[in-house]
Short mmCIF file of C-alpha atoms (C1' of nucleotides) in Angstrom, two decimals:
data_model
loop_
_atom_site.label_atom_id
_atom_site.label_comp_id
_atom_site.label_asym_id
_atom_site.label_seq_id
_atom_site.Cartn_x
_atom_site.Cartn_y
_atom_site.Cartn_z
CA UNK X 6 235.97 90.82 389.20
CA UNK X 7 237.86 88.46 391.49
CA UNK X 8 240.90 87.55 391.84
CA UNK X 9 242.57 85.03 390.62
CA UNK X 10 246.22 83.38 390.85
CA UNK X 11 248.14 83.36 387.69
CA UNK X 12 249.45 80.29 386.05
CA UNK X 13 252.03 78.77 387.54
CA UNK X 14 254.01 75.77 386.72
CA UNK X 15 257.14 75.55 385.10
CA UNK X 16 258.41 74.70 381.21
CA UNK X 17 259.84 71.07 382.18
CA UNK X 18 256.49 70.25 383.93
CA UNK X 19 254.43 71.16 381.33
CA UNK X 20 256.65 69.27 378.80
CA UNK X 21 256.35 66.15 380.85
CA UNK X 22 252.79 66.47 381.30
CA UNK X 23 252.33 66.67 377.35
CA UNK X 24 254.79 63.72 377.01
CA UNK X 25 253.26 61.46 379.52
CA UNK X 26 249.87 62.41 377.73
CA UNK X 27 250.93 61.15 374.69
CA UNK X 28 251.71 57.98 375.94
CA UNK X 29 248.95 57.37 378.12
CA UNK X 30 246.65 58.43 374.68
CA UNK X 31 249.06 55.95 372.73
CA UNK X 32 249.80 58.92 370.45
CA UNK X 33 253.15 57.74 371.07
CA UNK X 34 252.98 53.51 371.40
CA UNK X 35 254.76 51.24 373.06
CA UNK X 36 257.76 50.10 370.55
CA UNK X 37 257.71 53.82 369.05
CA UNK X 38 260.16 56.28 368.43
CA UNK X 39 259.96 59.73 370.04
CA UNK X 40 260.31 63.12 368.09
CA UNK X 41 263.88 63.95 368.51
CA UNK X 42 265.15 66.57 370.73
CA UNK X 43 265.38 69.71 368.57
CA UNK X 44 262.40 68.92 366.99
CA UNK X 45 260.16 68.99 370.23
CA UNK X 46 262.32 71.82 371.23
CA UNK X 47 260.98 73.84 367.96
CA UNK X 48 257.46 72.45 368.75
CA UNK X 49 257.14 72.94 372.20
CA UNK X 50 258.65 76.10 372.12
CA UNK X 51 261.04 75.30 374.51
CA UNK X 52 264.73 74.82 374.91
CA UNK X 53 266.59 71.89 374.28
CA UNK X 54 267.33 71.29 378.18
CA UNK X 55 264.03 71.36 378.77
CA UNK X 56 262.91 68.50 376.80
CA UNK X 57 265.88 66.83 378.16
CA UNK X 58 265.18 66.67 381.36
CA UNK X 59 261.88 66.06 381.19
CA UNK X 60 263.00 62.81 378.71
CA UNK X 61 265.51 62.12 381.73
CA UNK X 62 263.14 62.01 384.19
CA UNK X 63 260.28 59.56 382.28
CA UNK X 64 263.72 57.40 380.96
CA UNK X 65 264.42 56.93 384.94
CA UNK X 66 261.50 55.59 385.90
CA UNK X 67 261.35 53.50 382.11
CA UNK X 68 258.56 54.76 380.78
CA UNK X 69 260.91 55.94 378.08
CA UNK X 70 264.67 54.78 376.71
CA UNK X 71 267.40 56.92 375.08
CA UNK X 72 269.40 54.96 372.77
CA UNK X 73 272.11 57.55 371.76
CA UNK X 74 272.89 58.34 368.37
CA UNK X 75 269.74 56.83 367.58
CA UNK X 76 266.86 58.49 369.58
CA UNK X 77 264.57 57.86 372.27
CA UNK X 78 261.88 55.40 372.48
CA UNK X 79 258.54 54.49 374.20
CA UNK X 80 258.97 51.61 376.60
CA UNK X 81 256.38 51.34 378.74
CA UNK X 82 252.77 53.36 379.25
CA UNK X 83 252.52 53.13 382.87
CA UNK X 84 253.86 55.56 384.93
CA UNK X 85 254.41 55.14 388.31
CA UNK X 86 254.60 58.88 389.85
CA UNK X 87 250.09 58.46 390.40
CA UNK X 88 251.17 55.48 392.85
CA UNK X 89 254.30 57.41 394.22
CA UNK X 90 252.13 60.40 395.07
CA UNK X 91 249.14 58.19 396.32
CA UNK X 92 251.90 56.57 398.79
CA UNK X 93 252.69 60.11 400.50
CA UNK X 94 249.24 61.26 401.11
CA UNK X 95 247.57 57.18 401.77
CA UNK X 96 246.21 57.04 405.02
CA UNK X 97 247.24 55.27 407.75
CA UNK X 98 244.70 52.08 406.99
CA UNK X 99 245.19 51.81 403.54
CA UNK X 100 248.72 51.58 404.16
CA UNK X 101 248.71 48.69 406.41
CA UNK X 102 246.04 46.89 404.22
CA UNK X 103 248.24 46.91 401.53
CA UNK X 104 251.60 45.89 403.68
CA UNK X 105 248.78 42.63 405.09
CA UNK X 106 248.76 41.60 401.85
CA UNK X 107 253.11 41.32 401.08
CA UNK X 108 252.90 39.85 404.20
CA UNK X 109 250.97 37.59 404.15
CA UNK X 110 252.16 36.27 400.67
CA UNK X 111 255.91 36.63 401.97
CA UNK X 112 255.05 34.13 404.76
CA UNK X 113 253.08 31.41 403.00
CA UNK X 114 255.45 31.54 400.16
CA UNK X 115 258.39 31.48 402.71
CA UNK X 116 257.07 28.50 404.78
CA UNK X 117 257.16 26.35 401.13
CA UNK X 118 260.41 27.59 400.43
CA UNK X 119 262.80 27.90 403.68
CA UNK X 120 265.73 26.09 404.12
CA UNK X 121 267.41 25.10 407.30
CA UNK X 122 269.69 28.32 407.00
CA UNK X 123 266.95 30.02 406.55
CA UNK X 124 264.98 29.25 409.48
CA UNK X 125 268.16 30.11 411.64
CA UNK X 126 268.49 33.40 410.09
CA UNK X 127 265.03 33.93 410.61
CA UNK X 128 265.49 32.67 414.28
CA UNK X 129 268.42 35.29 414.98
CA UNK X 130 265.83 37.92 413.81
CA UNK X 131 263.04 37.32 415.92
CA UNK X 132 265.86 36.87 418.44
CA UNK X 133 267.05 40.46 418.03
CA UNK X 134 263.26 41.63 417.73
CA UNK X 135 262.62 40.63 421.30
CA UNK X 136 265.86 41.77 422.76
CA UNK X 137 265.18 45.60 421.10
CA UNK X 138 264.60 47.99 424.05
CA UNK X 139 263.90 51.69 422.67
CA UNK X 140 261.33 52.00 420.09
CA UNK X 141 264.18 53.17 417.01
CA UNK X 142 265.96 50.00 417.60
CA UNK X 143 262.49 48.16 417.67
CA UNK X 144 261.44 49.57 414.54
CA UNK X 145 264.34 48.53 413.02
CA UNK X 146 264.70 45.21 414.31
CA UNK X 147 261.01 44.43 413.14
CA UNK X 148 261.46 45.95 409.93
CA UNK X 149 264.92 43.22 409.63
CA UNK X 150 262.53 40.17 410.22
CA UNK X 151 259.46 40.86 408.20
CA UNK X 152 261.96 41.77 405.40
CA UNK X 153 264.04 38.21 406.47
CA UNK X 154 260.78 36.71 405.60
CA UNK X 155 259.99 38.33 402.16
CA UNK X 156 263.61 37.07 401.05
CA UNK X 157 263.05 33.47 402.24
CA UNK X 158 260.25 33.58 399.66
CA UNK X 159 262.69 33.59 396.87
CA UNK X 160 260.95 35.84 394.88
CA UNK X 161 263.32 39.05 393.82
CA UNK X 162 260.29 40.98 392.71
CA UNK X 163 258.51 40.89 395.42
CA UNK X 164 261.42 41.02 397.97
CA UNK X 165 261.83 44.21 396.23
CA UNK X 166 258.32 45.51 396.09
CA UNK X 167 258.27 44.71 400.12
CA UNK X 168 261.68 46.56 400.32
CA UNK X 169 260.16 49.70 398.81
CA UNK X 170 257.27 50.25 400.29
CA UNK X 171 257.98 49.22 403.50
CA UNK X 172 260.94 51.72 403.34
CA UNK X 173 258.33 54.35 401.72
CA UNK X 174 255.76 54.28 404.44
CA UNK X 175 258.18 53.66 407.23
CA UNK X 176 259.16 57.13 406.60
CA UNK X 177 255.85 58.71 406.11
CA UNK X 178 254.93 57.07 409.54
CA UNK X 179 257.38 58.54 411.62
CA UNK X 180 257.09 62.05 409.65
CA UNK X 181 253.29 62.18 410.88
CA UNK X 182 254.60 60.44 413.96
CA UNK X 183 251.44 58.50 414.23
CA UNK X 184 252.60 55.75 414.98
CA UNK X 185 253.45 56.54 418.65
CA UNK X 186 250.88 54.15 420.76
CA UNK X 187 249.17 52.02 417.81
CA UNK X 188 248.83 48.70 419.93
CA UNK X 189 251.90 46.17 418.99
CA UNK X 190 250.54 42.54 419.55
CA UNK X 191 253.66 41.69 421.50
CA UNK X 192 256.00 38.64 420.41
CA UNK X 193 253.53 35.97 420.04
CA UNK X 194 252.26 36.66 416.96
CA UNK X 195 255.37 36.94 414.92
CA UNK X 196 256.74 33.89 416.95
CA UNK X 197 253.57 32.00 415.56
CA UNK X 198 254.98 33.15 411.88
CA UNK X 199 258.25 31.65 412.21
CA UNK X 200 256.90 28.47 413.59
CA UNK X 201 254.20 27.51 410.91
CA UNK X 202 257.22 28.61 408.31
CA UNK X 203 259.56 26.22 410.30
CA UNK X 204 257.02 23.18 409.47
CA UNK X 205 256.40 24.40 406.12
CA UNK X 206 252.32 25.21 406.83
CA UNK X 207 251.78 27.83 403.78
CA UNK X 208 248.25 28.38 405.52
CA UNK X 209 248.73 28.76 408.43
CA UNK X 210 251.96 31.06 408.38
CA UNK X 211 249.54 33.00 405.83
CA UNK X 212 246.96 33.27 409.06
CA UNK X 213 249.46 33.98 411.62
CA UNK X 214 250.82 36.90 409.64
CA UNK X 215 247.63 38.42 408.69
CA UNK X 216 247.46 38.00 412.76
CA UNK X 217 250.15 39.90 413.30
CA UNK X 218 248.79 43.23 411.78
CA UNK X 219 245.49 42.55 412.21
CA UNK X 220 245.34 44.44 415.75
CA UNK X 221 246.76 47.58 414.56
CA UNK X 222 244.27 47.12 411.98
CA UNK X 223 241.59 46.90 414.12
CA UNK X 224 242.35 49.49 416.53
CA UNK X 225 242.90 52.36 413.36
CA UNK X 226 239.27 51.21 412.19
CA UNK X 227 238.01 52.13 415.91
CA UNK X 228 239.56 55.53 415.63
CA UNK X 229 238.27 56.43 412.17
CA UNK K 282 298.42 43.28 378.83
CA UNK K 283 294.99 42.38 378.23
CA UNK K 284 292.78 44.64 376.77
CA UNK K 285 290.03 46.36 378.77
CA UNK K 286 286.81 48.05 378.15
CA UNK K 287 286.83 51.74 378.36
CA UNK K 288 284.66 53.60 381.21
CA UNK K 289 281.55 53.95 379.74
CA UNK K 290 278.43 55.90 381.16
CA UNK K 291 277.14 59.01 380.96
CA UNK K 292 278.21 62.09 383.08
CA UNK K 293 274.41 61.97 384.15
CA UNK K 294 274.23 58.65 385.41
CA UNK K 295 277.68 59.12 387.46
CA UNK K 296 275.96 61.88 389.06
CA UNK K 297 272.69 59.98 389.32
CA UNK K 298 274.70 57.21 390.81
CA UNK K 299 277.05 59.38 393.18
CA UNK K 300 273.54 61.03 394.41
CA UNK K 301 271.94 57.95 395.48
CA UNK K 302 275.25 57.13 397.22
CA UNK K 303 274.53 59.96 399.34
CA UNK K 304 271.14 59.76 400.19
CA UNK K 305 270.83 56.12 400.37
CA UNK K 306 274.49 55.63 402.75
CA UNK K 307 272.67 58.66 405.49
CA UNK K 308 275.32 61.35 403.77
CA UNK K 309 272.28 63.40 403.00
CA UNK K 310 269.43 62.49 405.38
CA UNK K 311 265.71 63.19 404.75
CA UNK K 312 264.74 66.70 405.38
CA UNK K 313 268.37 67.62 404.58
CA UNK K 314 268.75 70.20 402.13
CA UNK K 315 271.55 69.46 399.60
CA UNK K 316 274.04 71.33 397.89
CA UNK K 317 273.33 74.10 395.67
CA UNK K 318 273.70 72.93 391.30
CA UNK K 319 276.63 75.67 391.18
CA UNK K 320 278.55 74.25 393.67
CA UNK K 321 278.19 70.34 392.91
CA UNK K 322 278.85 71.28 389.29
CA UNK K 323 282.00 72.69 390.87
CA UNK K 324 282.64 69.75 393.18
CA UNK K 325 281.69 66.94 390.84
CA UNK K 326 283.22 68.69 387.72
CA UNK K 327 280.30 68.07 385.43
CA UNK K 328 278.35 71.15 383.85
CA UNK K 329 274.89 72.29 385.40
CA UNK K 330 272.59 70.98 383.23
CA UNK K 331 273.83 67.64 383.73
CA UNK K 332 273.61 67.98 388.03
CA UNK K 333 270.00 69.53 386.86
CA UNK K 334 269.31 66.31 384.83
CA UNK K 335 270.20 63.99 388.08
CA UNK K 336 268.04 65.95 390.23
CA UNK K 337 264.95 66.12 388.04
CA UNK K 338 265.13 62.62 387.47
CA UNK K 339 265.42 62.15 391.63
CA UNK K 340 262.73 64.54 392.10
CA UNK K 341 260.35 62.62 389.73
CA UNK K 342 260.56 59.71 391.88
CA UNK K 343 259.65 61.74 395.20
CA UNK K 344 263.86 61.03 395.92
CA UNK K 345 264.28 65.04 395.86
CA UNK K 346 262.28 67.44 396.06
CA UNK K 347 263.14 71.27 394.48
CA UNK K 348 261.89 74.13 396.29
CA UNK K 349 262.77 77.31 393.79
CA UNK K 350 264.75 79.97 394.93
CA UNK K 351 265.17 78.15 398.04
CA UNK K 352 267.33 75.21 397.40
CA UNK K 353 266.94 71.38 397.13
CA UNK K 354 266.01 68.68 399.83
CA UNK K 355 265.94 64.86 400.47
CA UNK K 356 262.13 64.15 400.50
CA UNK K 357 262.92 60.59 400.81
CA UNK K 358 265.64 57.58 400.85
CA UNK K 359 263.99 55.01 398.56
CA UNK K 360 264.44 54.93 395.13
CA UNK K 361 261.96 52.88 393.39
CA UNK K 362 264.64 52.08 390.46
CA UNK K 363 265.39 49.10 391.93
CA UNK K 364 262.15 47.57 391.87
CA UNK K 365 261.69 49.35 388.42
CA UNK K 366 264.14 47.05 386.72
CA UNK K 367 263.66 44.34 388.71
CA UNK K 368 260.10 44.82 387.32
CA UNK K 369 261.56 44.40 383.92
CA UNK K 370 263.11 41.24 384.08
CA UNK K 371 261.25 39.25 386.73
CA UNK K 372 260.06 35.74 385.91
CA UNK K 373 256.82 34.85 385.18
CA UNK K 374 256.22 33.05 388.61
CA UNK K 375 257.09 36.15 390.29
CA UNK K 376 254.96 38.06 388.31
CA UNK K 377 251.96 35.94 389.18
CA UNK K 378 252.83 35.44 393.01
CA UNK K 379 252.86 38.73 393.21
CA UNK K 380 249.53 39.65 391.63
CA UNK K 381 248.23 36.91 393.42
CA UNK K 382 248.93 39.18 396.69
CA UNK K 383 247.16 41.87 395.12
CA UNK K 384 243.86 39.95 394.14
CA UNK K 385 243.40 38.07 397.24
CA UNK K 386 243.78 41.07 399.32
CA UNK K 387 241.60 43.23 397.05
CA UNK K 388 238.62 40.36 396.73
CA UNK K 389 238.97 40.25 400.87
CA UNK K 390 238.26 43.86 401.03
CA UNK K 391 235.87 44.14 398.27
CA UNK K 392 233.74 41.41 400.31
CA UNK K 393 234.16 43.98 403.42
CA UNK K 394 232.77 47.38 401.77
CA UNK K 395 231.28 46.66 398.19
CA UNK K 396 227.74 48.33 398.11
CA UNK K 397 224.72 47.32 395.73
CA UNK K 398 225.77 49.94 392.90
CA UNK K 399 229.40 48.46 392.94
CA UNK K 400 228.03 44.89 392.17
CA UNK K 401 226.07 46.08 389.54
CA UNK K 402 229.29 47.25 388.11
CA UNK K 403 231.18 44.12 389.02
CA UNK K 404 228.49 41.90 387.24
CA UNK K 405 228.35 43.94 384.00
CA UNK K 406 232.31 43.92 383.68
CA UNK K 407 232.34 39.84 384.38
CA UNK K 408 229.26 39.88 381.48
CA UNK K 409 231.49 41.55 379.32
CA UNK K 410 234.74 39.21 380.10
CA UNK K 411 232.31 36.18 379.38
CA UNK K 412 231.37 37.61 376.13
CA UNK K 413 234.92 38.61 374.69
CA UNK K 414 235.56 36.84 371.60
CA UNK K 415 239.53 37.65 370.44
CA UNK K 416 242.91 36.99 373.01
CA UNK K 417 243.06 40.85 372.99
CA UNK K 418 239.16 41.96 373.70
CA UNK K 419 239.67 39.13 376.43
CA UNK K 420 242.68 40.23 378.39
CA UNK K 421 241.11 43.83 378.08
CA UNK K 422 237.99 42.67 379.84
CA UNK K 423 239.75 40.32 382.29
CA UNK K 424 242.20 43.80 383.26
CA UNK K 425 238.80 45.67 383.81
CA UNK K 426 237.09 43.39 386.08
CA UNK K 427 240.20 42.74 388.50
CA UNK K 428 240.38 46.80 388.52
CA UNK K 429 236.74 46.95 389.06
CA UNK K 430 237.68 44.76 392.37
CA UNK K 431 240.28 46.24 393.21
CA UNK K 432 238.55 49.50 393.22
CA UNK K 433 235.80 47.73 395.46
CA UNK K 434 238.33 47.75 397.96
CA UNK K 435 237.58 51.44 398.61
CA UNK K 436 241.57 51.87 399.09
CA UNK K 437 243.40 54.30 396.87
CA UNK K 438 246.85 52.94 397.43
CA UNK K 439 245.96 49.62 396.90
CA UNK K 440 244.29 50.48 393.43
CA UNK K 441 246.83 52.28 392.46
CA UNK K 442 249.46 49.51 393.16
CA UNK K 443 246.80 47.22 391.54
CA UNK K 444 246.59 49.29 388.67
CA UNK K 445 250.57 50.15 387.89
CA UNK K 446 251.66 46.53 388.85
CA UNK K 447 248.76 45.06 386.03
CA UNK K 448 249.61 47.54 383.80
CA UNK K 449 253.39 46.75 383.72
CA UNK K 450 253.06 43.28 384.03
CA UNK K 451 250.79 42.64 380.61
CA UNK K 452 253.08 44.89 379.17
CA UNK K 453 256.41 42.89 379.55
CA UNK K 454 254.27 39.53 379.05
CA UNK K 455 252.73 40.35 375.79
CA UNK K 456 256.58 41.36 374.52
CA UNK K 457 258.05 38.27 375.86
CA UNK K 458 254.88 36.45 373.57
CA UNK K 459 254.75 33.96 376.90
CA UNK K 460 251.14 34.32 377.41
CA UNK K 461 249.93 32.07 374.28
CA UNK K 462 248.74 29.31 375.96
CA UNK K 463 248.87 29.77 379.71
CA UNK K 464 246.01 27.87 380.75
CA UNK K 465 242.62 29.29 382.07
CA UNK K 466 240.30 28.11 384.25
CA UNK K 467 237.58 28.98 382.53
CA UNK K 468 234.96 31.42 383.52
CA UNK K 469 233.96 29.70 386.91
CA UNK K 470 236.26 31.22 389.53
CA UNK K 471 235.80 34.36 388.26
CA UNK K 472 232.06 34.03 389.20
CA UNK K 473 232.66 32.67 392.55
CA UNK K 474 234.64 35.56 393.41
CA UNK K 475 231.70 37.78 392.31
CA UNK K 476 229.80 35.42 394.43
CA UNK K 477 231.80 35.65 397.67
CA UNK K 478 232.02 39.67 397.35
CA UNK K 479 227.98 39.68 396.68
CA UNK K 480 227.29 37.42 399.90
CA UNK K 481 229.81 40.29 401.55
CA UNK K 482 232.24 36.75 402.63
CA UNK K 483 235.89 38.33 402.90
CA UNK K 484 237.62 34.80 403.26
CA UNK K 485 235.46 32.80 400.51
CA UNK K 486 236.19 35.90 398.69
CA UNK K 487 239.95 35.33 399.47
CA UNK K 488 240.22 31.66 398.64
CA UNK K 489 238.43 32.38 395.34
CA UNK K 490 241.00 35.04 394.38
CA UNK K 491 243.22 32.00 394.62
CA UNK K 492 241.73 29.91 392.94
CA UNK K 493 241.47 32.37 390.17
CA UNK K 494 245.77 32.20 389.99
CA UNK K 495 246.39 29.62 390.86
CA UNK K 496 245.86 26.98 388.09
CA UNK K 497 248.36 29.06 386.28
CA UNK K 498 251.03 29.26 388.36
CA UNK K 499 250.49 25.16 389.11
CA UNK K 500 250.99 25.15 385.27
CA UNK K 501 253.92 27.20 385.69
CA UNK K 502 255.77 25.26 388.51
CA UNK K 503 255.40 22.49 385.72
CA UNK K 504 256.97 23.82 383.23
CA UNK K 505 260.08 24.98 385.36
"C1'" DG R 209 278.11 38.83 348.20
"C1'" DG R 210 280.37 40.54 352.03
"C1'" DG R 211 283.06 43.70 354.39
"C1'" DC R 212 284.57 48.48 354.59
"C1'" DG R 213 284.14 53.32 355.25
"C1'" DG R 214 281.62 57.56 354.86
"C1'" DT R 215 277.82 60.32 356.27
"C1'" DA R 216 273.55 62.13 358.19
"C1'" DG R 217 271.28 62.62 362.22
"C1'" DA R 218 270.65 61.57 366.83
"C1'" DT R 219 271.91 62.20 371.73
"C1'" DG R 220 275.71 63.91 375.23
"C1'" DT R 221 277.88 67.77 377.11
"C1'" DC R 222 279.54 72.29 377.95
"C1'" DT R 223 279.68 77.44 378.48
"C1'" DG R 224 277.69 81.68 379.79
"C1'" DA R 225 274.14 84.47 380.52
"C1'" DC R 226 269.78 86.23 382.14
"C1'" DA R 227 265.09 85.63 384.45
"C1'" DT R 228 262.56 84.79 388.42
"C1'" DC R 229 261.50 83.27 392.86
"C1'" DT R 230 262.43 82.61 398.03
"C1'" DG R 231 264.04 83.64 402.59
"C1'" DG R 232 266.01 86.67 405.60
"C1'" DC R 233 267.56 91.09 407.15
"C1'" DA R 234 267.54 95.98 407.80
"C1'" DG R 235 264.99 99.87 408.45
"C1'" DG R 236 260.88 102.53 409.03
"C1'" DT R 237 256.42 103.05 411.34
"C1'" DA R 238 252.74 102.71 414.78
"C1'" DT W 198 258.23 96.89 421.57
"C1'" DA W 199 255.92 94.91 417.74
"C1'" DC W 200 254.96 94.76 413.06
"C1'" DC W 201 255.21 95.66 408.33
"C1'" DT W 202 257.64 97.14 404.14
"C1'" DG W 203 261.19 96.92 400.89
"C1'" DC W 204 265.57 95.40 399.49
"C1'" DC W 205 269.03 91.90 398.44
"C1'" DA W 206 271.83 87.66 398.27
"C1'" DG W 207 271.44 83.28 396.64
"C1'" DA W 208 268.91 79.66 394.76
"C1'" DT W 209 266.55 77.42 390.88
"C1'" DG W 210 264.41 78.09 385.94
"C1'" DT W 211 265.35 78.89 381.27
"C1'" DC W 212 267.55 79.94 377.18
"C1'" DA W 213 270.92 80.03 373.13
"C1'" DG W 214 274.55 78.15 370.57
"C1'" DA W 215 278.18 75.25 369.82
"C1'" DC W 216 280.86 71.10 369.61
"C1'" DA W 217 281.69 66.02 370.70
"C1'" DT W 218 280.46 61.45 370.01
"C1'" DC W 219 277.83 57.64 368.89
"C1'" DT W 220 274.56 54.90 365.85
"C1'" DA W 221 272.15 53.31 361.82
"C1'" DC W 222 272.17 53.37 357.11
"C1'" DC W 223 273.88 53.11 352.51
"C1'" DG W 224 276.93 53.05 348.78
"C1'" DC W 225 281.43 51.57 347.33
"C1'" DC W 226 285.14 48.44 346.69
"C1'" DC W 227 287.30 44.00 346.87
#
DNA sequence: GGGCGGTAGATGTCTGACATCTGGCAGGTA
DNA sequence: TACCTGCCAGATGTCAGACATCTACCGCCC
């Protein structure tokens, strides 16, 4: 007989698994109140703690609400922990594919909606992109005016969506520290963002920021 | 003197709160491990299953991540909450500007790398969208053809995004009971999208992805 | 009929203990 | 010297029970 390795995997996991299972079923529907707490505890076969923290962790991400003195209900079926653990282990081109597309939405949305201030701000940035001498404070600086541009597009959500997982894979970059000689397209590119923006050309700041990843894009496909 | 709300909150959520203070301000930088639950229960004079509570919810998110009998570390500094509830309470032009990303990016890409077997499967799910009858059978099919393109793709992250952004996005319009008579272009740019991905044309492909949105959010501007 | 207050049941929190795993160190062995 | 074994401190994992506090509901009283 071979060997084999025992189960592993602890209470709170398994709980969480079950709960998110009933969701995604509909078991438990949108709307819906949850068993309460000492009653999965009896079911499960668990303690109490358990199912709270488990409940704690699907509340925080609002796939389910605690109302206290009440009980707990189902507020939304999708989960986001499949895209969170997609995001660590996404490969280098699939990240950039998806960071071409907030880009180039940020842009042409941001050339229809920029004010004056706006472009200045946006001016500063590039400003303080060119002037960056070691790559940390390059990284940085970039990061400031791509995310400049996502705000001039006056759309919270995705200002925040851009935030996030340009923050996410940021990190994950310099962890693999793969990023160390992907070609940069040097200044021209971005400065051909800023313009199109500044005379409010939706397309064409659309083109010249799919222009400015489009190089690194090209040069990963090459490698694979 | 004028009367003031009490301090409300839960012990959790201070912690919670006081956490991502730490990890978001550098305190506790990635790769840091953080202290032990004995001794912040100690520090931050809460009991242990409340610190446990904070951290589970953290670690769910890929904030923290728990290594038994080891200790706990900072696997990374962003916190999707934000975009979470921002999620929750976006407008509808958001919402759709958003997607819009999303589609055009995924139709460019399906264009790139769809094979024959994938537009088999893209035809049959725009068959079935024709064909719905009822609002829900409808948005059901519509959902399962933009997946089927954004699967196309042939990139994981972006489905995934795809997939957890459409998800949560009919969720919180079919509460909000705004979707009755949004206005739909009828079948046609659906099939030209088809179209553009068949004839393996990433930028007719694009524009069609549009076009698909954008009478919509036209209709929305309106309304505004 | 409307407002009041009681009550059942839910979540919020705490205490203390024990189980189990991990990493590192000391000591033995080749 | 180099390596492996076994032990141990400290960390997280789990449990039990109790009490506090809030909410929704319902019956009572004015």
């Amino acid at each position: 007989m071979s060997l084999q390795p025992v189960p592993r995997g602890s209470a709170v996991d398994a709980v969480l698994e079950q709960m998110h299972e009933q969701v995604a079923s509909g078991a438990w529907a949108v709307g819906d109140r949850i068993p309460g707490e000492h009653e999965l505890s009896a079911v499960l076969r668990v303690s109490r703690p358990a199912i709270r923290e488990a409940i704690r962790a699907l509340s925080h991400v609002g796939v389910l609400e605690v109302r206290r003195g009440d009980g707990t209900y189902v507020r939304s079926a999708a989960d986001p922990r499949p895209l969170l653990r997609r995001m660590e282990r996404a490969s280098l081109r699939d990240v950039f594919e998806v960071q071409l597309a907030y880009d180039v939405q940020a842009a042409k949305l941001a050339a229809t909606r920029r004010t004056p201030d706006d472009l200045r701000r946006l001016e500063a940035l590039l400003r303080d992109r060119d002037a960056a001498e070691d790559p940390a404070a390059f990284g940085e600086a970039d990061s400031r005016f791509h995310l400049g541009v996502a705000e001039t597009a006056r759309n919270p959500l995705l200002t925040e969506a851009f935030r996030f997982f340009r923050h996410r894979l940021r990190e994950s970059l310099s962890a693999l520290r793969e990023d160390r000689d992907l070609p940069e397209g040097g200044p021209a590119p971005h400065h051909a963002v800023l313009e199109a923006i500044a005379e409010r050309d939706a397309d064409a700041a659309g083109s010249a920021a799919a222009r400015v990843v489009e190089p690194t894009l090209r040069a990963l496909e090459e490698v694979l």
